[in-house]
CSV table of C-alpha atoms in Angstrom, one decimal:
chain,number,residue,atom,x,y,z
T,1,MET,CA,-57.1,-31.3,133.1
T,2,SER,CA,-59.8,-30.4,130.7
T,3,SER,CA,-59.1,-26.6,131.6
T,4,ASN,CA,-55.3,-27.1,130.8
T,5,LYS,CA,-56.0,-28.8,127.6
T,6,SER,CA,-58.1,-25.8,126.5
T,7,LEU,CA,-55.5,-23.3,127.5
T,8,ILE,CA,-52.9,-25.3,125.5
T,9,LEU,CA,-55.1,-25.5,122.4
T,10,LEU,CA,-55.9,-21.8,122.7
T,11,LEU,CA,-52.1,-21.0,123.0
T,12,SER,CA,-51.4,-23.2,119.9
T,13,LEU,CA,-54.0,-21.3,117.8
T,14,LEU,CA,-52.5,-17.8,118.8
T,15,VAL,CA,-48.9,-18.9,117.6
T,16,LEU,CA,-50.3,-20.2,114.4
T,17,SER,CA,-52.2,-17.0,113.9
T,18,CYS,CA,-49.0,-14.9,114.6
T,19,ASN,CA,-47.0,-17.0,112.2
T,20,LYS,CA,-49.6,-16.4,109.5
T,21,ASP,CA,-49.6,-12.7,110.2
T,22,GLU,CA,-45.8,-12.5,109.7
T,23,GLN,CA,-46.2,-14.0,106.3
T,24,THR,CA,-49.2,-11.9,105.0
T,25,THR,CA,-50.1,-8.2,104.9
T,26,ASN,CA,-53.8,-7.3,104.6
T,27,ASN,CA,-54.4,-10.9,103.7
T,28,LYS,CA,-51.8,-10.8,100.8
T,29,PRO,CA,-48.6,-13.0,100.8
T,30,ILE,CA,-45.3,-11.4,101.4
T,31,HIS,CA,-43.0,-12.1,98.4
T,32,PRO,CA,-39.4,-12.2,98.3
T,33,TYR,CA,-37.5,-9.7,96.3
T,34,LYS,CA,-33.8,-9.1,95.4
T,35,VAL,CA,-32.3,-6.3,97.4
T,36,VAL,CA,-29.0,-4.5,96.6
T,37,GLU,CA,-26.7,-2.1,98.4
T,38,ALA,CA,-25.4,1.0,96.7
T,39,GLU,CA,-21.8,0.6,96.3
T,40,VAL,CA,-18.7,2.7,95.4
T,41,ARG,CA,-16.5,1.9,92.3
T,42,ASP,CA,-14.7,3.4,89.4
T,43,VAL,CA,-16.9,3.7,86.3
T,44,SER,CA,-16.0,4.2,82.7
T,45,TYR,CA,-18.7,5.8,80.6
T,46,GLU,CA,-19.4,7.4,77.2
T,47,LYS,CA,-21.2,10.7,76.3
T,48,SER,CA,-22.1,12.0,72.9
T,49,TYR,CA,-22.5,15.4,71.7
T,50,PRO,CA,-23.9,16.8,68.5
T,51,ALA,CA,-21.1,17.9,66.0
T,52,SER,CA,-20.6,19.6,62.6
T,53,VAL,CA,-18.0,18.4,60.2
T,54,LYS,CA,-15.8,20.8,58.1
T,55,GLY,CA,-12.8,20.2,56.1
T,56,GLU,CA,-9.4,20.9,57.3
T,57,VAL,CA,-9.3,23.7,54.8
T,58,SER,CA,-12.5,25.2,53.5
T,59,SER,CA,-12.3,28.1,51.0
T,60,GLU,CA,-15.1,30.1,49.6
T,61,VAL,CA,-14.8,30.9,45.9
T,62,ARG,CA,-16.1,34.4,45.0
T,63,ALA,CA,-16.2,36.5,41.9
T,64,LYS,CA,-13.7,39.6,41.9
T,65,ILE,CA,-15.3,41.3,39.0
T,66,SER,CA,-19.0,41.8,37.8
T,67,GLY,CA,-20.3,40.0,34.8
T,68,TYR,CA,-22.2,36.9,33.6
T,69,ILE,CA,-21.0,33.4,34.2
T,70,ASP,CA,-20.4,32.0,30.7
T,71,ALA,CA,-18.8,28.7,31.7
T,72,VAL,CA,-18.7,26.4,34.6
T,73,TYR,CA,-15.9,23.8,34.3
T,74,VAL,CA,-16.6,21.6,37.3
T,75,ASP,CA,-19.5,19.7,39.0
T,76,GLU,CA,-20.4,19.4,42.7
T,77,GLY,CA,-18.5,16.7,44.5
T,78,GLN,CA,-15.7,16.8,42.0
T,79,LYS,CA,-12.1,16.6,43.2
T,80,VAL,CA,-10.0,19.6,41.9
T,81,ARG,CA,-6.5,20.7,42.2
T,82,LYS,CA,-5.2,24.1,43.2
T,83,GLY,CA,-5.3,26.5,40.3
T,84,GLN,CA,-7.7,24.4,38.3
T,85,LYS,CA,-10.4,26.4,36.3
T,86,LEU,CA,-13.8,26.5,38.1
T,87,PHE,CA,-15.8,29.2,36.3
T,88,HIS,CA,-15.4,32.0,33.6
T,89,ILE,CA,-17.0,35.4,33.6
T,90,GLU,CA,-17.5,37.0,30.2
T,91,THR,CA,-15.2,39.8,29.4
T,92,ALA,CA,-16.5,41.6,26.1
T,93,SER,CA,-16.9,44.9,28.1
T,94,LEU,CA,-13.5,44.7,29.5
T,95,SER,CA,-12.0,44.0,26.0
T,96,GLU,CA,-13.6,47.2,24.9
T,97,GLN,CA,-12.1,49.1,27.9
T,98,VAL,CA,-8.7,47.7,27.0
T,99,GLU,CA,-8.8,49.4,23.6
T,100,THR,CA,-10.0,52.7,25.1
T,101,ALA,CA,-7.2,52.4,27.7
T,102,LYS,CA,-4.5,51.7,25.1
T,103,ALA,CA,-5.5,54.7,23.1
T,104,GLN,CA,-5.4,56.9,26.2
T,105,VAL,CA,-1.8,55.7,27.1
T,106,ALA,CA,-0.9,56.3,23.4
T,107,VAL,CA,-2.0,59.9,23.7
T,108,ALA,CA,-0.4,60.5,26.9
T,109,GLU,CA,2.9,59.2,25.6
T,110,VAL,CA,2.7,61.6,22.6
T,111,GLU,CA,2.2,64.5,25.0
T,112,VAL,CA,5.1,63.6,27.1
T,113,ASP,CA,7.4,63.1,24.0
T,114,ARG,CA,6.2,66.6,22.6
T,115,LEU,CA,6.8,68.4,25.9
T,116,ARG,CA,10.2,66.8,26.8
T,117,PRO,CA,12.2,68.9,24.1
T,118,LEU,CA,10.4,72.0,25.1
T,119,VAL,CA,11.5,71.7,28.5
T,120,GLU,CA,15.1,71.1,27.5
T,121,LYS,CA,15.0,74.2,25.5
T,122,LYS,CA,13.3,76.0,28.4
T,123,VAL,CA,10.4,76.9,26.3
T,124,ILE,CA,8.0,75.7,29.0
T,125,SER,CA,8.4,74.9,32.6
T,126,GLU,CA,9.3,71.4,34.0
T,127,ILE,CA,6.1,71.3,35.9
T,128,GLN,CA,4.2,70.8,32.7
T,129,LEU,CA,6.2,67.9,31.7
T,130,LYS,CA,6.0,66.3,35.1
T,131,THR,CA,2.0,66.8,34.8
T,132,ALA,CA,2.0,65.1,31.5
T,133,GLU,CA,4.2,62.1,32.9
T,134,ALA,CA,1.9,61.8,35.9
T,135,ARG,CA,-1.0,61.6,33.4
T,136,LEU,CA,0.8,58.8,31.5
T,137,ALA,CA,1.5,56.8,34.6
T,138,GLU,CA,-2.2,57.1,35.4
T,139,MET,CA,-3.3,55.8,32.0
T,140,LYS,CA,-0.9,52.9,32.2
T,141,SER,CA,-2.2,52.0,35.7
T,142,ASN,CA,-5.7,52.0,34.3
T,143,LEU,CA,-4.7,49.6,31.5
T,144,ASN,CA,-3.0,47.3,34.0
T,145,THR,CA,-6.2,47.2,36.2
T,146,ILE,CA,-8.3,46.2,33.3
T,147,TYR,CA,-5.8,43.5,32.3
T,148,ALA,CA,-5.9,42.3,35.9
T,149,ASN,CA,-9.7,42.3,35.8
T,150,ILE,CA,-9.7,40.2,32.6
T,151,SER,CA,-7.5,37.7,34.6
T,152,TYR,CA,-10.0,37.6,37.3
T,153,ALA,CA,-12.5,36.5,34.7
T,154,THR,CA,-11.0,33.0,35.0
T,155,ILE,CA,-12.0,31.7,38.5
T,156,THR,CA,-9.7,28.9,39.8
T,157,SER,CA,-9.6,26.7,42.8
T,158,PRO,CA,-7.7,28.2,45.8
T,159,VAL,CA,-6.9,24.8,47.2
T,160,ASN,CA,-6.8,21.1,46.4
T,161,GLY,CA,-10.2,19.6,47.6
T,162,VAL,CA,-13.5,18.8,46.7
T,163,VAL,CA,-16.2,21.1,45.1
T,164,GLY,CA,-19.2,21.9,47.2
T,165,SER,CA,-22.5,23.1,46.2
T,166,ILE,CA,-22.5,25.3,43.0
T,167,ASN,CA,-24.7,28.2,44.0
T,168,PHE,CA,-24.7,30.1,40.5
T,169,ARG,CA,-24.9,28.7,37.0
T,170,GLN,CA,-24.1,29.8,33.5
T,171,GLY,CA,-26.0,32.9,32.5
T,172,THR,CA,-26.0,34.3,36.1
T,173,LEU,CA,-25.0,37.8,36.8
T,174,VAL,CA,-22.4,37.9,39.7
T,175,GLY,CA,-19.9,40.3,41.2
T,176,PRO,CA,-17.8,41.0,44.3
T,177,ASN,CA,-20.9,41.5,46.5
T,178,THR,CA,-22.5,38.3,45.4
T,179,ALA,CA,-22.5,35.3,47.8
T,180,SER,CA,-19.9,32.6,47.1
T,181,LEU,CA,-20.0,30.7,43.9
T,182,THR,CA,-19.1,27.5,45.6
T,183,GLU,CA,-16.7,26.2,48.3
T,184,VAL,CA,-13.7,24.1,47.9
T,185,SER,CA,-12.7,21.9,50.9
T,186,ASP,CA,-9.7,19.9,51.6
T,187,ILE,CA,-11.3,16.8,53.2
T,188,GLN,CA,-8.2,14.5,53.6
T,189,ASN,CA,-8.6,15.4,57.2
T,190,VAL,CA,-11.7,16.9,58.7
T,191,PHE,CA,-12.6,18.8,61.9
T,192,ALA,CA,-15.6,17.8,64.1
T,193,TYR,CA,-16.9,20.9,66.1
T,194,PHE,CA,-18.8,20.2,69.3
T,195,SER,CA,-19.6,21.7,72.6
T,196,MET,CA,-20.1,20.5,76.2
T,197,ASN,CA,-21.4,22.1,79.2
T,198,GLU,CA,-19.2,23.4,81.9
T,199,ARG,CA,-19.9,20.6,84.3
T,200,ASP,CA,-19.0,17.9,81.7
T,201,PHE,CA,-16.0,19.9,80.6
T,202,LEU,CA,-14.6,19.9,84.2
T,203,SER,CA,-15.3,16.2,84.7
T,204,PHE,CA,-13.7,15.5,81.4
T,205,THR,CA,-10.3,17.3,81.9
T,206,LYS,CA,-10.0,17.2,85.8
T,207,ASP,CA,-7.9,14.0,86.0
T,208,VAL,CA,-6.0,14.4,82.8
T,209,LYS,CA,-2.2,14.8,83.1
T,210,GLY,CA,-0.8,18.2,82.3
T,211,LYS,CA,0.3,21.4,84.1
T,212,ASP,CA,-1.8,23.5,81.7
T,213,MET,CA,-4.7,22.9,79.2
T,214,GLU,CA,-2.3,22.8,76.3
T,215,GLU,CA,-0.6,19.7,77.8
T,216,LYS,CA,-3.9,18.2,79.0
T,217,ILE,CA,-5.2,18.2,75.3
T,218,LYS,CA,-2.2,16.2,74.2
T,219,ASN,CA,-3.2,13.5,76.8
T,220,LEU,CA,-6.9,13.5,76.2
T,221,PRO,CA,-8.3,10.0,75.1
T,222,ALA,CA,-9.3,9.4,71.4
T,223,VAL,CA,-12.7,10.2,70.5
T,224,GLN,CA,-15.2,8.6,68.2
T,225,LEU,CA,-17.7,9.7,65.4
T,226,GLN,CA,-21.2,8.4,65.2
T,227,LEU,CA,-22.5,9.2,61.7
T,228,ALA,CA,-26.1,10.5,60.7
T,229,ASP,CA,-27.2,6.9,60.1
T,230,GLY,CA,-26.2,5.7,63.5
T,231,SER,CA,-23.1,3.7,62.3
T,232,MET,CA,-19.8,4.4,63.8
T,233,TYR,CA,-17.0,5.9,61.7
T,234,ALA,CA,-14.0,3.6,61.3
T,235,ASN,CA,-11.2,6.1,62.3
T,236,GLU,CA,-10.7,7.5,65.7
T,237,GLY,CA,-10.1,11.3,66.1
T,238,HIS,CA,-8.2,13.4,68.6
T,239,ILE,CA,-9.2,16.6,70.3
T,240,VAL,CA,-6.8,19.3,69.1
T,241,THR,CA,-8.3,22.6,70.5
T,242,ILE,CA,-10.5,23.7,73.3
T,243,SER,CA,-11.9,27.3,73.5
T,244,GLY,CA,-10.3,29.4,76.2
T,245,SER,CA,-13.5,30.8,77.5
T,246,ILE,CA,-17.2,29.6,78.3
T,247,ASN,CA,-20.0,30.9,76.1
T,248,GLN,CA,-22.0,33.1,78.5
T,249,GLU,CA,-25.1,32.6,76.6
T,250,THR,CA,-25.1,28.8,76.4
T,251,GLY,CA,-22.7,28.0,79.2
T,252,SER,CA,-20.8,25.6,77.0
T,253,VAL,CA,-17.1,25.2,76.0
T,254,SER,CA,-16.2,24.6,72.3
T,255,PHE,CA,-14.1,21.7,71.1
T,256,ARG,CA,-12.5,20.8,67.8
T,257,ALA,CA,-11.5,17.2,67.1
T,258,LYS,CA,-9.5,16.0,64.0
T,259,PHE,CA,-10.3,12.8,62.1
T,260,PRO,CA,-8.5,11.4,59.1
T,261,ASN,CA,-10.7,10.9,56.0
T,262,GLN,CA,-8.5,9.4,53.2
T,263,GLU,CA,-11.6,7.4,52.1
T,264,GLY,CA,-13.7,10.5,51.7
T,265,VAL,CA,-16.6,9.1,53.8
T,266,LEU,CA,-16.9,12.5,55.6
T,267,ARG,CA,-17.9,15.6,53.8
T,268,ASP,CA,-17.8,19.2,54.5
T,269,GLY,CA,-21.0,20.1,56.3
T,270,SER,CA,-21.9,16.6,57.4
T,271,SER,CA,-23.7,16.2,60.8
T,272,ALA,CA,-22.6,13.6,63.3
T,273,ARG,CA,-22.1,13.1,67.1
T,274,VAL,CA,-18.8,13.0,68.8
T,275,ILE,CA,-18.5,10.1,71.3
T,276,VAL,CA,-16.3,10.9,74.3
T,277,SER,CA,-15.1,8.3,76.7
T,278,ASN,CA,-14.5,9.2,80.5
T,279,MET,CA,-14.1,7.8,83.9
T,280,VAL,CA,-15.3,8.8,87.3
T,281,SER,CA,-13.5,7.6,90.3
T,282,ASN,CA,-15.1,6.3,93.6
T,283,ALA,CA,-18.7,6.8,92.2
T,284,LEU,CA,-21.8,5.6,94.1
T,285,VAL,CA,-23.6,3.4,91.8
T,286,ILE,CA,-26.7,1.3,91.5
T,287,PRO,CA,-28.1,-0.9,88.8
T,288,TYR,CA,-30.0,1.3,86.2
T,289,GLN,CA,-32.9,-1.2,86.0
T,290,SER,CA,-33.5,-0.6,89.7
T,291,THR,CA,-34.8,2.7,89.0
T,292,PHE,CA,-38.1,4.2,87.5
T,293,GLU,CA,-39.2,7.5,86.2
T,294,GLN,CA,-42.1,9.5,87.8
T,295,GLN,CA,-43.0,13.0,86.8
T,296,GLY,CA,-39.6,13.6,85.2
T,297,GLN,CA,-37.8,12.4,88.3
T,298,THR,CA,-35.7,9.3,88.9
T,299,ILE,CA,-37.0,7.0,91.8
T,300,VAL,CA,-35.8,4.1,93.7
T,301,TYR,CA,-37.3,2.0,96.4
T,302,ARG,CA,-35.3,2.3,99.5
T,303,VAL,CA,-35.7,-0.9,101.8
T,304,SER,CA,-36.1,0.0,105.5
T,305,ASP,CA,-34.7,-2.1,108.4
T,306,THR,CA,-38.1,-3.7,108.7
T,307,ASP,CA,-38.1,-4.7,105.0
T,308,SER,CA,-40.7,-2.1,104.2
T,309,LEU,CA,-40.5,-0.2,100.9
T,310,TYR,CA,-40.5,3.7,100.5
T,311,THR,CA,-39.8,5.7,97.3
T,312,LYS,CA,-36.7,7.9,97.3
T,313,LYS,CA,-35.8,10.5,94.6
T,314,VAL,CA,-32.2,10.3,93.4
T,315,THR,CA,-30.3,12.6,91.0
T,316,SER,CA,-27.6,11.6,88.5
T,317,ARG,CA,-25.7,13.2,85.8
T,318,ILE,CA,-23.9,10.1,84.5
T,319,LYS,CA,-25.5,6.8,83.3
T,320,THR,CA,-24.3,3.8,81.4
T,321,ASP,CA,-26.4,1.1,79.8
T,322,LYS,CA,-26.2,-0.8,83.0
T,323,LEU,CA,-25.2,1.6,86.0
T,324,LEU,CA,-26.5,4.9,87.3
T,325,VAL,CA,-24.0,7.1,89.1
T,326,ILE,CA,-25.6,8.8,92.0
T,327,ASP,CA,-25.2,12.3,92.8
T,328,GLU,CA,-27.7,12.8,95.7
T,329,GLY,CA,-30.6,10.9,97.2
T,330,ILE,CA,-28.9,7.7,98.7
T,331,LYS,CA,-25.5,6.9,100.3
T,332,LYS,CA,-23.2,3.9,100.3
T,333,GLY,CA,-24.7,0.8,102.0
T,334,ASP,CA,-28.3,1.9,101.5
T,335,LYS,CA,-30.5,-0.9,100.5
T,336,ILE,CA,-32.7,-0.6,97.4
T,337,LEU,CA,-35.0,-2.8,95.6
T,338,ALA,CA,-33.2,-4.5,92.8
T,339,GLU,CA,-36.1,-5.8,90.8
T,340,GLY,CA,-39.8,-5.6,90.4
T,341,VAL,CA,-39.9,-1.8,90.7
T,342,ASN,CA,-43.0,-1.8,88.4
T,343,VAL,CA,-45.1,-4.2,90.5
T,344,VAL,CA,-44.6,-3.0,94.1
T,345,ARG,CA,-45.8,0.0,95.9
T,346,SER,CA,-44.6,2.4,98.7
T,347,GLY,CA,-45.2,0.9,102.1
T,348,GLN,CA,-45.4,-2.7,100.9
T,349,LYS,CA,-43.5,-5.3,103.1
T,350,ILE,CA,-41.2,-7.7,101.4
T,351,VAL,CA,-38.8,-10.6,102.2
T,352,SER,CA,-35.4,-9.3,101.3
T,353,LYS,CA,-33.1,-11.5,99.2
T,354,PRO,CA,-29.6,-9.9,99.4
T,355,THR,CA,-27.7,-9.8,96.1
T,356,THR,CA,-24.8,-7.6,94.6
T,357,VAL,CA,-24.6,-5.1,91.9
T,358,ASP,CA,-22.7,-7.4,89.6
T,359,GLU,CA,-25.1,-10.2,90.2
T,360,VAL,CA,-28.1,-7.9,89.1
T,361,LEU,CA,-26.2,-6.9,86.1
T,362,GLU,CA,-25.4,-10.5,85.0
T,363,THR,CA,-29.1,-11.4,85.6
T,364,TYR,CA,-30.2,-8.6,83.4
T,365,GLN,CA,-27.7,-9.3,80.7
T,366,ALA,CA,-28.6,-13.0,80.5
T,367,THR,CA,-32.4,-12.1,80.5
T,368,PHE,CA,-31.9,-9.9,77.2
T,369,LYS,CA,-29.5,-12.1,75.4
């Protein structure tokens, strides 16, 4: 009997020891952690691209004749009408040329008048008269050119719009080879120019209705504009053109989006970011907070069938503020650690607490309210 009691006591101690081993690893307790399965769903997301803003019509203003600017009639940022005076170039030298040209015309007319009766009387040949008439026509042409140049001295706005930077002021010598004096932009509507890489372009346009790109452009979703201060522009825009080729140097496709700008908030030359909305169907997703970065790579903790953790690299090209769309690394149904990625280590054993992607997102959102 004493022997049997000793055996029973020994077996009891072994059972207790085994149970204790199941709940500890290296004398450390095994903690419970939430575990989530990678799942497939449709995901809406946004991507932003740097953009430059230009007026719908943007016209450079240049001098057609050489001379000193003697008057500037407008200021930067001023609204102007088509034909309104912007600059004036002094024309003193041109006025002198007019008098000389007028005298040359008069002399040529006298010569024609003198030769005409002589030709009629056959004293001289008709060739001499035609030569004199050609000379008169040349002198009149020279005079008209000078008059035209005088008219070019008054530089007017080519369009209705807003005056940009004035690059030359009163007293500056300018001419046809000089850089533009200013730029007048019609900014009632503006264009935002941006580019996206080939992969984004294919993803953005692939599911859009239309038999060709022209039809697809008409069915593209509206886009938004984020201003330089981080605020969102009030008016939505629409993509109106997409380049027909891919830039071989950058591998990008160029876009142009049109935005209304009646309030004049946007200016020619403004910098901004175009926000493009898109959707990917049947995407494999995990919560974004279930990942961490290591040496520039995105890592998750995969949970094995024995509830042990091991690291797994994943790749993704799309992420939202909550979800990561997985391209490679894990597959549907794979279990990953949903929380505590910064406090565990590879090889560690855990007690799995199954949860869903939505539950993880709700918990995360509630934590940061």
